[in-house]
CSV table of C-alpha atoms in Angstrom, one decimal:
chain,number,residue,atom,x,y,z
N,1,MET,CA,5.0,-0.1,9.6
N,2,HIS,CA,1.6,-1.6,8.7
N,3,TYR,CA,0.2,-5.1,9.3
N,4,GLU,CA,-2.7,-5.4,7.2
N,5,LEU,CA,-5.6,-7.8,5.6
N,6,THR,CA,-7.4,-6.9,2.4
N,7,ASP,CA,-10.1,-8.5,0.9
N,8,MET,CA,-11.2,-7.4,-2.7
N,9,THR,CA,-14.0,-8.5,-5.2
N,10,ARG,CA,-14.0,-8.0,-8.8
N,11,ALA,CA,-16.7,-5.4,-9.4
N,12,ASP,CA,-17.5,-5.5,-12.8
N,13,HIS,CA,-16.8,-9.0,-14.2
N,14,VAL,CA,-17.6,-12.6,-13.0
N,15,ASP,CA,-14.6,-14.3,-14.6
N,16,SER,CA,-12.1,-16.1,-12.5
N,17,PRO,CA,-10.5,-14.8,-10.3
N,18,ARG,CA,-13.3,-13.0,-8.6
N,19,ASP,CA,-11.9,-12.4,-5.1
N,20,LEU,CA,-8.5,-11.6,-3.9
N,21,VAL,CA,-7.5,-11.8,-0.3
N,22,LEU,CA,-3.9,-10.7,0.8
N,23,ALA,CA,-2.3,-10.3,4.3
N,24,GLY,CA,1.0,-8.7,4.7
N,25,ALA,CA,3.2,-5.8,6.2
N,26,ARG,CA,4.6,-2.5,4.9
N,27,LEU,CA,7.6,-1.2,6.3
N,28,HIS,CA,8.4,2.3,5.0
N,29,GLY,CA,10.9,4.9,6.5
N,30,PHE,CA,12.8,7.9,5.5
N,31,VAL,CA,16.2,9.3,6.7
N,32,GLY,CA,18.1,12.5,6.0
N,33,GLY,CA,20.1,15.4,7.6
N,34,ASP,CA,17.2,17.7,7.1
N,35,LYS,CA,14.4,17.1,9.6
N,36,THR,CA,11.8,18.0,7.0
N,37,VAL,CA,12.8,16.3,3.8
N,38,GLY,CA,14.6,12.9,3.7
N,39,LEU,CA,15.3,9.9,1.4
N,40,HIS,CA,12.5,7.4,1.3
N,41,ALA,CA,12.7,3.7,1.2
N,42,GLY,CA,10.0,0.7,1.7
N,43,ILE,CA,9.2,-2.8,1.5
N,44,ASP,CA,6.0,-4.2,0.8
N,45,LEU,CA,5.2,-8.1,1.5
N,46,ALA,CA,1.7,-9.6,1.0
N,47,ALA,CA,0.5,-13.0,0.3
N,48,GLY,CA,-2.8,-14.8,0.2
N,49,SER,CA,-5.2,-16.4,-2.2
N,50,THR,CA,-7.7,-15.9,-5.1
N,51,ILE,CA,-11.1,-17.3,-4.3
N,52,ARG,CA,-13.5,-19.2,-6.8
N,53,GLY,CA,-10.5,-20.4,-8.8
N,54,ALA,CA,-8.1,-20.5,-5.8
N,55,GLY,CA,-4.6,-20.1,-6.4
N,56,PHE,CA,-1.6,-18.8,-4.1
N,57,ALA,CA,-1.4,-15.0,-4.7
N,58,TYR,CA,1.4,-12.6,-3.9
N,59,ASP,CA,2.2,-8.9,-4.1
N,60,VAL,CA,5.6,-7.6,-3.1
N,61,ALA,CA,7.6,-4.5,-3.7
N,62,LEU,CA,10.9,-3.1,-2.9
N,63,MET,CA,11.0,0.5,-3.2
N,64,PRO,CA,14.7,2.0,-2.5
N,65,ILE,CA,14.3,5.1,-4.2
N,66,GLY,CA,12.2,8.0,-3.1
N,67,VAL,CA,11.7,11.3,-1.1
N,68,ALA,CA,9.7,12.1,2.0
N,69,VAL,CA,8.2,15.4,3.2
N,70,ARG,CA,7.5,15.5,7.2
N,71,PHE,CA,5.2,17.9,8.6
N,72,GLY,CA,3.8,18.3,12.1
N,73,ARG,CA,5.3,15.9,14.7
N,74,SER,CA,5.1,12.6,12.7
N,75,SER,CA,2.9,13.2,9.7
N,76,PHE,CA,4.3,12.8,6.3
N,77,PHE,CA,4.0,12.6,2.4
N,78,ALA,CA,6.2,10.2,0.5
N,79,LEU,CA,7.0,9.2,-3.2
N,80,GLY,CA,8.7,6.0,-3.9
N,81,THR,CA,9.7,3.7,-6.7
N,82,GLY,CA,11.5,0.4,-7.4
N,83,VAL,CA,10.6,-3.1,-8.5
N,84,GLY,CA,8.1,-5.8,-7.4
N,85,ALA,CA,6.4,-9.1,-8.4
N,86,MET,CA,2.6,-9.9,-8.4
N,87,GLY,CA,0.8,-13.1,-9.4
N,88,ALA,CA,-1.6,-15.8,-8.4
N,89,ILE,CA,-1.0,-19.4,-9.3
N,90,GLY,CA,-3.3,-20.6,-12.0
N,91,THR,CA,-5.3,-17.4,-12.2
N,92,LEU,CA,-3.2,-14.3,-12.7
N,93,ASP,CA,-0.1,-14.4,-14.8
N,94,ASP,CA,3.3,-13.8,-12.8
N,95,ALA,CA,4.6,-10.4,-13.6
N,96,VAL,CA,7.5,-8.0,-12.7
N,97,THR,CA,6.0,-4.7,-11.6
N,98,LEU,CA,7.7,-1.4,-11.7
N,99,PRO,CA,5.7,0.6,-9.1
N,100,VAL,CA,5.5,4.3,-8.2
N,101,GLU,CA,3.9,4.9,-4.9
N,102,ALA,CA,2.5,7.9,-3.0
N,103,THR,CA,1.8,7.8,0.7
N,104,LEU,CA,0.3,10.2,3.1
N,105,GLU,CA,-0.2,9.7,6.8
N,106,ALA,CA,-1.5,12.7,8.9
N,107,GLY,CA,-2.7,13.0,12.5
N,108,ARG,CA,-1.8,11.7,15.8
N,109,GLY,CA,-4.2,9.4,17.8
N,110,ILE,CA,-6.7,9.6,15.0
N,111,ARG,CA,-4.9,9.3,12.0
N,112,GLY,CA,-5.4,9.3,8.2
N,113,LEU,CA,-3.6,6.7,6.2
N,114,ALA,CA,-3.7,6.9,2.3
N,115,ARG,CA,-1.7,5.4,-0.6
N,116,ALA,CA,-2.0,5.1,-4.3
N,117,ARG,CA,0.4,2.9,-6.4
N,118,THR,CA,0.6,2.8,-10.2
N,119,SER,CA,2.6,-0.1,-11.8
N,120,TRP,CA,3.9,-1.0,-15.2
N,121,ILE,CA,3.9,-4.6,-15.9
N,122,ALA,CA,6.9,-6.6,-17.5
N,123,GLY,CA,6.8,-10.2,-18.1
N,124,ALA,CA,3.3,-10.7,-18.6
N,125,ASP,CA,1.7,-9.5,-22.0
N,126,GLY,CA,-2.0,-10.3,-21.0
N,127,ARG,CA,-1.7,-8.0,-18.1
N,128,HIS,CA,-0.8,-4.8,-20.1
N,129,ASP,CA,-3.1,-2.2,-20.0
N,130,GLY,CA,-5.1,-3.5,-17.0
N,131,ALA,CA,-5.9,-0.1,-15.5
N,132,ARG,CA,-8.7,2.2,-16.9
N,133,GLY,CA,-6.2,4.9,-17.7
N,134,LYS,CA,-4.4,2.5,-20.1
N,135,ALA,CA,-2.0,5.3,-21.2
N,136,PHE,CA,-1.0,6.0,-17.6
N,137,ALA,CA,-0.3,2.4,-16.2
N,138,ASP,CA,-0.8,-1.1,-16.3
N,139,ALA,CA,-2.4,-1.6,-12.6
N,140,LEU,CA,-3.5,0.8,-9.9
N,141,ASP,CA,-3.8,0.1,-6.4
N,142,ALA,CA,-5.2,2.3,-3.6
N,143,MET,CA,-6.3,2.4,0.1
N,144,LEU,CA,-7.8,5.0,2.3
N,145,ALA,CA,-8.2,4.3,5.9
N,146,LEU,CA,-8.7,5.7,9.4
N,147,ARG,CA,-6.7,4.7,12.5
N,148,ILE,CA,-8.2,5.0,15.8
N,149,GLY,CA,-5.0,4.7,18.4
N,150,HIS,CA,-2.7,6.3,20.7
N,151,HIS,CA,-0.1,9.0,20.3
N,152,TYR,CA,2.7,9.5,22.9
N,153,GLU,CA,6.2,11.0,23.2
N,154,ASP,CA,9.0,9.1,24.9
N,155,TYR,CA,12.2,10.7,25.4
N,156,GLY,CA,11.2,13.3,22.7
N,157,TYR,CA,10.3,10.9,20.0
N,158,PRO,CA,6.6,11.2,18.6
N,159,SER,CA,5.1,7.9,18.3
N,160,GLY,CA,1.8,6.3,17.6
N,161,ASN,CA,0.1,3.0,17.1
N,162,GLY,CA,-3.5,1.6,16.7
N,163,TYR,CA,-6.0,-0.3,14.5
N,164,PHE,CA,-7.3,0.9,11.2
N,165,ILE,CA,-10.2,0.2,8.8
N,166,GLY,CA,-10.3,1.4,5.2
N,167,VAL,CA,-11.5,0.8,1.8
N,168,ALA,CA,-9.3,-0.6,-0.9
N,169,TYR,CA,-9.7,-0.1,-4.7
N,170,ARG,CA,-7.8,-1.6,-7.5
N,171,GLU,CA,-7.7,-1.7,-11.3
N,172,LEU,CA,-6.1,-4.8,-12.7
N,173,LEU,CA,-6.9,-7.2,-15.6
N,174,ASP,CA,-9.0,-4.4,-17.1
N,175,SER,CA,-11.4,-4.8,-14.2
N,176,HIS,CA,-12.4,-2.7,-11.0
N,177,TRP,CA,-11.8,-4.5,-7.7
N,178,VAL,CA,-13.1,-3.0,-4.5
N,179,GLY,CA,-12.9,-4.1,-0.9
N,180,ALA,CA,-11.9,-3.4,2.7
N,181,THR,CA,-8.6,-3.3,4.5
N,182,ILE,CA,-8.1,-3.8,8.3
N,183,GLY,CA,-4.8,-3.6,10.1
N,184,TYR,CA,-2.5,-2.2,12.7
N,185,SER,CA,-0.2,0.7,12.2
N,186,ILE,CA,2.7,2.0,14.1
N,187,ASP,CA,4.6,5.2,13.5
N,188,LEU,CA,7.9,6.8,15.2
N,189,GLY,CA,9.5,10.0,14.3
N,190,THR,CA,12.5,11.8,15.5
N,191,PRO,CA,12.6,14.8,17.6
N,192,ARG,CA,12.4,18.1,15.7
């Protein structure tokens, strides 16, 4: 589970919207009979605003289809897909998104957090081909962070938590967006 705040600035255009601020939560997990490979599901909920052309912004996704591979005590790599929605009132056309997301979390007390999500857009023709690799997807979102925290094991369950800081990158509206992410992360694993 992550609680996070991301502030991004449009790096290559000065058109409105220029800044995007989103705060939210991400809850992802996996289950399965095998303690190494499992079925992955997740939900992402974020809301905020665009700045300089202010409009309520949101980015939500439900990813019930996926697979995860666990390594170490609580590290994992996951791939998930589903459906989402993203937009900003008055500045970014509302659209249905079809995301595919890769997530990697590795380490214990000091933990690396990485994710990359590509999305195809439906319902907003002006947002098609918004990512630089136009043939690949309509939007791209990525984050790379480092968490400084604690690792502990209660009753054999490996757990950890702590604050993280990272860099964020997005390709949207045929533009590059760069920024920073801060947040709090909690992880919990089953005994192996």
